[in-house]
XYZ file of C-alpha atoms in Angstrom:
594
model
C 175.701 -16.404 170.946
C 178.433 -17.139 169.082
C 181.397 -14.710 169.034
C 181.284 -14.443 164.735
C 177.421 -13.729 164.669
C 178.048 -11.256 167.587
C 181.026 -9.257 165.539
C 179.009 -9.687 162.299
C 175.629 -8.264 163.891
C 177.259 -4.954 165.565
C 179.126 -4.562 162.630
C 175.752 -4.457 160.489
C 174.811 -2.300 163.247
C 177.252 0.471 163.129
C 176.421 0.280 159.132
C 173.515 1.135 159.438
C 173.766 3.661 162.205
C 176.478 5.352 159.924
C 174.425 5.549 156.580
C 171.582 6.855 158.295
C 170.765 9.623 155.812
C 170.889 6.414 152.435
C 168.773 3.943 154.812
C 166.559 6.369 155.317
C 166.022 7.591 151.930
C 166.177 4.182 150.890
C 163.622 2.743 152.822
C 160.990 6.191 151.927
C 161.738 5.378 148.040
C 161.142 1.444 148.533
C 157.695 2.221 150.236
C 156.261 5.086 147.857
C 157.669 2.745 144.928
C 155.456 -0.129 145.837
C 152.538 2.130 147.380
C 151.823 5.422 145.387
C 148.533 3.669 143.549
C 147.258 2.845 146.860
C 143.423 4.113 147.675
C 144.769 6.168 150.701
C 148.152 7.469 148.605
C 146.927 7.718 145.213
C 144.386 10.636 146.676
C 147.282 12.498 147.727
C 150.197 11.496 145.360
C 148.506 11.037 141.751
C 150.981 8.133 141.076
C 154.139 10.085 141.720
C 156.499 8.745 144.146
C 159.118 11.832 144.321
C 159.913 12.681 148.630
C 159.393 16.427 148.188
C 156.201 15.790 146.689
C 155.348 12.900 149.925
C 156.087 15.151 152.142
C 153.915 18.335 151.221
C 151.124 16.585 150.390
C 150.290 13.641 152.001
C 148.787 14.574 155.844
C 150.342 14.014 158.702
C 147.609 11.977 160.754
C 146.350 9.808 163.769
C 145.103 6.765 163.995
C 141.042 8.389 163.615
C 142.160 9.478 160.485
C 142.917 6.540 159.230
C 140.734 3.839 160.756
C 138.067 4.045 158.120
C 140.540 2.576 155.667
C 141.729 0.096 158.260
C 138.366 -0.525 158.643
C 137.678 -1.458 155.266
C 140.878 -3.984 155.267
C 139.699 -5.540 158.459
C 136.117 -6.201 156.855
C 138.431 -7.890 153.929
C 138.019 -5.557 150.585
C 140.288 -6.132 148.092
C 144.234 -5.073 148.631
C 145.360 -1.517 148.111
C 143.667 0.123 150.340
C 146.884 1.580 151.891
C 149.923 -1.479 150.683
C 150.016 -3.363 147.720
C 151.629 -5.808 149.984
C 149.762 -8.854 151.615
C 148.366 -8.430 154.769
C 149.250 -11.503 156.927
C 148.078 -10.209 159.769
C 146.444 -7.635 162.273
C 148.760 -6.365 165.423
C 146.656 -4.852 167.829
C 148.167 -2.044 170.725
C 148.050 -2.754 174.638
C 144.571 -1.187 174.622
C 145.472 0.644 178.317
C 146.161 4.297 177.049
C 143.198 4.663 174.969
C 140.396 2.031 175.782
C 139.815 -0.107 172.538
C 142.907 -1.547 170.764
C 144.338 -0.219 167.818
C 144.016 -2.044 165.005
C 147.472 -2.350 162.848
C 148.774 -3.778 159.501
C 151.346 -5.823 159.177
C 153.111 -7.446 156.147
C 156.290 -10.028 156.436
C 158.510 -8.227 156.090
C 157.244 -5.623 158.982
C 156.980 -9.003 161.066
C 160.602 -9.978 160.481
C 161.583 -7.181 161.269
C 160.621 -7.132 164.582
C 161.105 -10.467 165.091
C 165.218 -9.209 164.217
C 164.827 -6.538 167.320
C 165.867 -8.875 169.839
C 168.827 -10.771 168.037
C 170.204 -7.248 167.488
C 169.996 -6.602 171.480
C 171.372 -10.657 172.075
C 174.452 -8.365 170.108
C 174.996 -5.731 172.045
C 174.298 -7.021 175.679
C 176.955 -9.915 174.557
C 179.503 -6.906 173.950
C 178.714 -5.764 177.790
C 178.245 -8.325 179.452
C 180.164 -12.035 179.358
C 180.027 -15.096 180.221
C 175.787 -15.287 178.940
C 176.994 -18.519 176.781
C 177.718 -20.179 179.504
C 173.515 -20.195 180.211
C 169.852 -19.230 179.437
C 167.886 -16.758 180.445
C 164.741 -17.796 182.600
C 161.961 -15.057 180.644
C 158.539 -14.604 181.678
C 156.821 -15.001 178.377
C 153.244 -15.767 177.463
C 150.830 -15.608 174.111
C 147.134 -14.446 173.956
C 144.589 -15.936 172.169
C 144.235 -14.670 168.197
C 140.772 -12.691 167.750
C 139.535 -13.869 163.571
C 138.217 -11.122 161.495
C 135.996 -10.627 159.087
C 139.017 -10.829 155.981
C 139.790 -13.838 157.414
C 143.677 -12.517 159.097
C 144.188 -12.748 162.424
C 144.469 -10.099 164.684
C 146.947 -10.302 167.577
C 149.624 -8.972 170.727
C 152.628 -8.257 169.322
C 153.364 -10.533 172.152
C 152.154 -12.895 170.764
C 152.543 -12.535 166.636
C 156.773 -12.357 168.039
C 156.148 -15.881 170.001
C 154.862 -17.694 167.240
C 157.597 -16.408 164.573
C 159.368 -18.778 163.302
C 163.064 -16.391 164.415
C 161.430 -16.889 167.921
C 160.903 -20.466 168.020
C 164.255 -21.791 165.963
C 166.929 -18.956 167.640
C 165.214 -16.994 170.488
C 163.915 -20.056 172.245
C 167.735 -22.011 172.851
C 168.425 -19.516 175.177
C 165.799 -19.676 177.554
C 164.690 -22.324 180.144
C 160.951 -22.989 179.127
C 159.859 -25.465 176.361
C 158.071 -23.343 173.603
C 154.689 -25.354 173.880
C 154.581 -23.616 177.372
C 155.704 -20.109 176.196
C 152.509 -20.641 174.043
C 150.158 -22.108 176.683
C 146.882 -19.587 177.189
C 146.423 -20.554 180.245
C 148.681 -17.606 182.065
C 148.368 -19.001 185.793
C 149.389 -22.511 184.544
C 152.054 -21.094 182.287
C 153.642 -19.154 185.265
C 153.931 -21.690 187.726
C 155.562 -24.191 185.251
C 158.318 -21.609 183.625
C 158.776 -20.400 187.422
C 159.249 -23.680 188.738
C 161.932 -24.840 185.819
C 163.529 -21.999 186.584
C 163.761 -22.736 189.943
C 164.744 -26.610 188.864
C 167.745 -25.006 186.601
C 168.645 -22.090 188.563
C 172.064 -22.678 188.230
C 171.957 -22.316 184.479
C 169.566 -18.324 185.486
C 172.066 -16.064 184.424
C 169.211 -13.372 183.511
C 166.007 -12.930 184.553
C 163.626 -10.925 182.156
C 160.335 -9.945 180.575
C 159.285 -7.370 178.301
C 157.647 -5.106 180.390
C 158.670 -4.548 183.688
C 154.892 -4.809 185.058
C 155.436 -8.375 185.083
C 157.650 -9.124 187.396
C 155.418 -7.927 190.660
C 152.322 -10.023 188.971
C 155.289 -13.314 189.119
C 156.729 -11.747 192.933
C 153.058 -12.149 194.306
C 152.242 -15.566 192.671
C 155.262 -16.625 194.145
C 153.859 -15.452 197.288
C 150.560 -17.521 196.961
C 151.739 -21.035 195.315
C 155.656 -21.326 196.618
C 154.920 -23.823 198.760
C 153.571 -25.909 195.927
C 156.362 -25.413 193.871
C 158.684 -26.392 196.968
C 156.338 -30.027 196.898
C 156.772 -30.683 193.481
C 160.454 -30.677 193.687
C 160.488 -32.679 197.036
C 158.223 -35.439 195.178
C 158.738 -35.238 191.622
C 155.472 -34.639 190.464
C 153.259 -32.177 189.063
C 150.309 -30.358 191.195
C 146.606 -32.509 189.833
C 146.105 -28.539 189.239
C 148.117 -28.178 185.976
C 145.752 -29.884 183.533
C 146.919 -28.023 180.419
C 148.367 -30.891 178.318
C 150.835 -28.467 176.763
C 151.826 -27.441 180.445
C 152.525 -31.053 182.199
C 153.809 -33.051 179.227
C 156.797 -30.864 178.736
C 157.321 -30.757 182.845
C 157.396 -34.919 182.410
C 161.666 -33.476 181.090
C 161.960 -31.500 184.180
C 160.510 -34.012 187.391
C 162.480 -36.801 187.085
C 162.642 -37.828 190.087
C 162.019 -36.227 193.818
C 165.081 -33.208 195.264
C 164.617 -32.564 198.367
C 168.162 -31.355 198.813
C 166.754 -28.553 196.640
C 163.834 -28.130 198.496
C 165.205 -27.869 202.090
C 167.170 -25.132 200.117
C 164.449 -23.398 198.924
C 162.412 -23.400 201.427
C 164.416 -21.117 204.045
C 164.507 -18.205 201.595
C 160.385 -18.068 200.919
C 160.060 -18.920 204.319
C 162.008 -15.582 205.221
C 160.154 -12.807 206.903
C 161.267 -10.322 203.940
C 162.235 -11.176 200.503
C 164.275 -8.082 199.426
C 167.363 -9.417 197.941
C 165.316 -12.676 196.892
C 165.861 -13.070 193.239
C 169.365 -13.351 193.785
C 168.971 -15.444 196.398
C 166.860 -18.511 194.000
C 169.052 -17.225 191.169
C 171.928 -16.632 192.660
C 174.481 -16.389 189.230
C 171.728 -14.609 187.582
C 173.808 -11.063 186.267
C 170.754 -8.690 185.369
C 167.198 -8.130 184.905
C 166.218 -7.801 181.283
C 162.593 -5.417 181.401
C 161.407 -2.233 179.547
C 161.488 -0.068 182.444
C 160.852 3.926 180.059
C 157.768 5.154 180.208
C 154.284 4.383 182.250
C 157.093 1.333 183.589
C 158.960 3.216 185.395
C 157.021 2.768 188.255
C 158.469 -0.627 188.749
C 161.989 0.283 189.192
C 162.262 1.274 193.072
C 160.364 -2.738 193.181
C 162.716 -4.648 190.644
C 165.693 -3.005 192.664
C 163.747 -4.153 195.943
C 162.889 -7.844 195.157
C 166.318 -8.267 192.630
C 169.132 -6.777 195.349
C 169.912 -4.006 193.029
C 170.351 -6.526 189.584
C 171.450 -3.876 186.791
C 168.562 -3.243 184.994
C 168.770 -3.574 181.161
C 165.584 -1.644 179.183
C 165.936 -3.530 175.662
C 164.411 -1.317 172.531
C 161.754 0.872 171.847
C 159.328 -0.440 170.118
C 155.321 -0.072 169.708
C 152.388 -1.338 167.762
C 152.791 0.339 165.144
C 156.630 -0.302 163.874
C 160.097 -0.821 165.740
C 162.497 2.218 166.188
C 165.409 1.482 167.884
C 167.530 -0.374 170.368
C 169.540 0.619 173.976
C 173.207 0.816 172.197
C 174.354 1.517 176.565
C 172.469 -1.275 178.129
C 174.808 -0.909 181.289
C 173.190 2.849 182.042
C 171.370 3.540 184.553
C 167.347 3.109 184.183
C 167.036 7.144 184.042
C 169.847 7.448 181.786
C 168.598 5.338 179.390
C 168.296 6.217 175.376
C 167.589 4.351 172.363
C 169.337 4.144 169.158
C 167.163 4.544 166.568
C 167.790 2.421 163.200
C 167.167 3.885 160.442
C 166.160 0.365 158.403
C 163.258 -0.313 160.090
C 160.777 2.144 159.205
C 161.157 6.088 157.929
C 161.318 9.320 161.121
C 159.982 11.968 160.869
C 159.675 14.554 164.244
C 157.535 17.793 165.310
C 159.765 19.601 167.599
C 157.991 19.624 170.758
C 158.439 22.685 172.865
C 159.020 21.479 177.141
C 160.410 23.740 178.341
C 158.125 26.556 178.358
C 157.634 27.765 182.171
C 154.040 28.253 181.934
C 152.529 25.313 180.401
C 154.982 22.888 179.058
C 152.523 20.332 178.026
C 151.741 22.552 175.890
C 152.807 21.668 171.878
C 154.468 24.773 169.790
C 155.687 24.416 166.212
C 157.796 27.457 165.276
C 156.718 29.652 168.082
C 152.627 29.502 167.870
C 150.628 27.737 169.971
C 148.656 24.917 170.044
C 145.523 25.201 168.354
C 147.328 27.001 165.377
C 150.106 23.999 165.480
C 147.076 21.845 165.015
C 145.979 23.933 161.815
C 149.405 24.022 160.441
C 149.440 19.749 160.767
C 146.331 19.745 158.320
C 147.635 21.899 156.287
C 150.677 20.490 156.360
C 152.801 23.237 157.060
C 154.121 22.914 160.028
C 157.985 22.600 160.690
C 158.774 18.490 160.749
C 162.407 17.204 160.711
C 163.873 14.340 158.957
C 166.019 11.581 161.747
C 169.503 13.071 160.874
C 168.210 16.452 161.708
C 167.221 16.765 164.960
C 168.693 18.509 167.540
C 170.934 17.306 170.623
C 168.184 18.698 173.850
C 165.740 19.027 171.723
C 162.095 17.399 172.272
C 160.016 15.705 169.286
C 156.704 14.065 168.731
C 157.657 10.847 167.098
C 156.239 10.726 163.114
C 156.397 7.591 161.550
C 155.693 5.825 157.572
C 155.887 2.147 157.392
C 156.085 -0.743 155.014
C 152.582 -1.928 156.302
C 150.322 0.958 155.570
C 150.998 3.868 158.196
C 151.832 7.472 156.094
C 153.052 9.630 158.767
C 151.613 8.873 161.185
C 151.293 10.677 164.898
C 152.804 7.568 167.214
C 152.025 9.639 170.297
C 154.763 9.406 171.991
C 157.518 12.606 173.213
C 161.152 12.031 172.859
C 164.310 14.153 174.064
C 167.184 13.514 171.765
C 170.406 12.999 173.999
C 173.259 12.527 171.375
C 174.153 10.475 168.304
C 175.558 6.630 167.452
C 177.447 7.375 164.495
C 174.521 9.276 162.410
C 171.429 7.899 164.238
C 170.058 9.939 167.069
C 169.297 8.459 170.661
C 166.497 9.591 171.911
C 164.927 9.492 176.081
C 161.805 8.716 176.767
C 159.698 11.605 177.575
C 156.020 10.772 178.225
C 152.983 9.708 175.807
C 151.175 12.767 175.119
C 147.967 11.572 175.506
C 148.374 10.115 179.048
C 147.478 13.304 181.102
C 145.730 14.530 184.272
C 143.232 17.650 183.709
C 141.458 19.415 185.228
C 139.672 23.206 183.705
C 143.108 25.185 182.231
C 145.543 22.317 183.875
C 146.843 19.303 182.415
C 149.651 17.355 184.201
C 151.553 15.057 182.556
C 153.252 10.964 183.067
C 156.738 11.919 183.023
C 155.319 14.892 185.466
C 153.114 12.963 188.111
C 155.894 10.375 187.896
C 159.024 12.469 189.118
C 156.644 14.022 191.408
C 155.484 10.923 192.993
C 159.198 9.650 192.947
C 159.894 13.138 195.337
C 157.075 12.040 197.374
C 158.743 8.537 197.964
C 161.352 10.235 200.136
C 159.106 10.840 202.892
C 157.713 6.408 202.434
C 161.515 5.326 203.225
C 161.727 6.200 206.707
C 158.826 4.311 207.231
C 159.686 1.128 205.464
C 157.557 2.016 202.975
C 157.898 0.905 199.297
C 155.234 1.882 196.840
C 154.397 -0.967 194.660
C 151.786 0.684 191.811
C 150.058 4.144 191.731
C 147.399 5.292 189.129
C 145.371 8.154 189.162
C 142.011 10.357 187.849
C 140.914 13.710 187.684
C 138.054 14.368 189.933
C 136.115 16.711 188.759
C 133.018 15.731 190.757
C 134.759 17.822 193.539
C 134.323 21.861 194.326
C 136.954 22.672 192.860
C 138.160 19.781 191.218
C 140.970 17.844 192.461
C 143.554 15.203 191.499
C 143.496 11.762 192.830
C 145.800 9.111 192.946
C 145.918 5.480 194.386
C 149.180 4.024 196.019
C 149.750 0.343 196.445
C 151.671 0.503 199.659
C 154.337 -2.936 201.143
C 156.280 -3.036 204.044
C 159.962 -3.237 202.955
C 160.886 -6.425 205.108
C 157.902 -7.996 205.793
C 155.398 -9.802 203.718
C 152.721 -8.762 205.840
C 149.309 -7.392 203.819
C 148.806 -5.324 207.319
C 150.380 -1.240 207.584
C 149.446 1.167 209.906
C 149.283 4.327 207.692
C 150.713 7.650 209.382
C 148.756 10.725 208.826
C 151.401 13.059 209.298
C 153.842 10.736 206.711
C 150.956 11.005 204.178
C 149.464 14.091 203.583
C 153.429 15.321 203.605
C 153.672 12.245 200.349
C 150.440 14.602 198.867
C 151.999 18.040 199.846
C 155.491 16.553 198.162
C 153.300 16.179 195.624
C 152.196 19.164 194.799
C 155.397 20.951 195.439
C 156.630 18.901 192.838
C 154.381 20.021 189.645
C 154.445 22.718 187.717
C 154.024 26.151 188.116
C 149.707 26.291 186.417
C 149.267 23.820 188.909
C 150.563 25.705 191.766
C 148.608 28.898 190.584
C 145.563 27.302 189.962
C 145.679 25.483 193.613
C 146.500 29.086 195.150
C 143.715 30.731 193.172
C 141.099 27.378 194.700
C 140.208 27.003 191.092
C 141.807 23.338 191.989
C 140.797 21.754 195.354
C 144.121 19.396 197.774
C 145.659 16.400 195.904
C 144.272 13.269 197.636
C 146.239 10.048 198.023
C 144.027 7.152 198.003
C 145.750 3.632 199.634
C 144.707 0.690 198.594
C 144.923 -2.955 199.914
C 148.122 -4.763 198.405
C 146.486 -6.993 195.253
C 143.738 -4.088 194.233
C 146.390 -3.306 190.675
C 145.985 -6.777 190.146
C 142.560 -6.371 189.854
C 142.742 -3.286 187.710
C 145.425 -5.496 185.558
C 142.030 -7.934 185.439
C 139.770 -6.360 184.150
C 141.937 -4.056 181.524
C 142.820 -7.644 180.120
C 138.803 -9.017 180.293
C 138.714 -5.384 177.878
C 141.322 -6.866 175.605
C 144.584 -5.998 176.839
C 147.805 -8.087 176.819
C 149.028 -9.855 180.125
C 152.584 -9.974 178.961
C 151.616 -6.102 177.051
C 149.635 -4.905 180.197
C 150.514 -1.361 181.170
C 149.724 -0.044 184.584
C 147.606 2.823 183.355
C 149.132 6.262 184.380
C 145.148 8.084 184.705
C 141.929 6.565 184.746
C 139.537 7.304 182.460
C 137.229 4.554 182.204
C 134.293 4.786 185.474
C 134.990 0.692 186.453
C 138.230 1.129 186.935
C 138.475 4.014 189.155
C 135.591 1.934 191.228
C 137.514 -1.256 190.826
C 140.397 0.730 192.970
C 138.076 2.590 195.248
C 136.350 -0.514 195.974
C 139.795 -1.762 197.338
C 140.629 1.956 199.308
C 142.165 1.769 203.243
C 142.482 4.769 203.967
C 142.709 8.803 202.347
C 144.715 11.526 203.258
C 144.769 15.136 201.659
C 147.275 17.765 200.815
C 146.674 20.531 204.256
C 147.954 23.813 204.171
C 148.438 26.868 200.630
C 151.457 26.015 198.619
C 153.997 28.004 198.877
């Protein structure tokens, strides 16, 4: 990225965050002027465009509240239902948290805003890390098929929309090792093989390694374990394996496998043959300066695994995005994963925030607005009376649920993410991701959030280190068939110093892990355990590769491989059965909690 371009982009970011109040006023005014007479807004505003009327009469909603309007657009009804702007496509949510994907309307302007985020982040990273213009990034990126809708418009995952955008094809693609044809191939195994093969052929050009979500990394490592011999053979002979049959993969590869390269194959084979793959990424790509992947939220469970395979390269979690809108970027990219905050960009959408009480010792997961109970809060929201604050009025240290209004027909929409304010960049706040509100284990009156479960599992991992075990993936479910009900964790483990799948599980260690998890959960959980209203926590260790099967199942139900997030909590019977059928050991917390 040219120095002048970097300076220009950084200047624009500074201007936007310094003028956060004006930027927010401008974008809401723009949205209301365009869309006040749509079917949806006209019902509340009767053609008015005043901000105060918008806040007074337009309700705060969830997807289910507006689904009927979105369905009308999908069915091809005439325009002006949610927005007067032409709809160019539907963006699908990842589909792994709540089951079926959600459909989000997208306009050309929204698409352009989304596509601009990586370029903004590129300028920020160049400011902090020198020499990136001397090489390329090996980004493992995969496209997904589009879906036709009755309206004639396509529905696609955000990742596919971005990879097909002019911005990516003409600008970003210049900085990656893989040709666009291979990235856009719909055959994921063949695409992954070719991306890794090219990355190894061009290993001394690779200055960074990345993907969108951290969950892709363990899949790629497993793929390398299964296919490294074929890759080395292709490099040695200068011929692509016969099983790569897709022309969008085979044709571009002819530019990279020009002749046999036994020297490179001889160099790579001993690295792959090593009993331990700890630090293998830096051995294969010695010039890599950092790992680029989202590791906040449910992706945080992969931090340890990435550290293990990368030799503790810095991990840069670049931006905060959802299917509904773009929110912000990481202005301090070299912060440790646990200290990541995202600076909101006030020109992306109109943002509002519902204060959330996360400090209640009795029940931290209840939402409280103005000191009232969750049930009263919901009623206040429905009546438009809840205390909702603007972007620039949030308070440092306070947690909020984010509400978004977009140019593409979402109005005061509850995204479901809980964020904590960590500071300000100029006048725009910085937020740390806390949890996704609708993901929680629940038995009777107890609710354990994703964030609290992640924290408890991290505390239990201390017990694994002396045994040489590495936790590679986890999920959970509430076993309400047991009497009393209990929380069950699925853990996938591997040995740090070996690639063998054979594990000798020590009962005392695993039982202590169960106990550590329980001791780290909240007051209500411990109280219910003492009262025997919740049974002892159970850990079920599954075979290595079991979570790959879970991913395949989720993808078959509509989740995108590139956007896939391992569900923190399983609620679909078939998903639980997939992991349950691969259990190699069951362990329970013993004794009473203090």
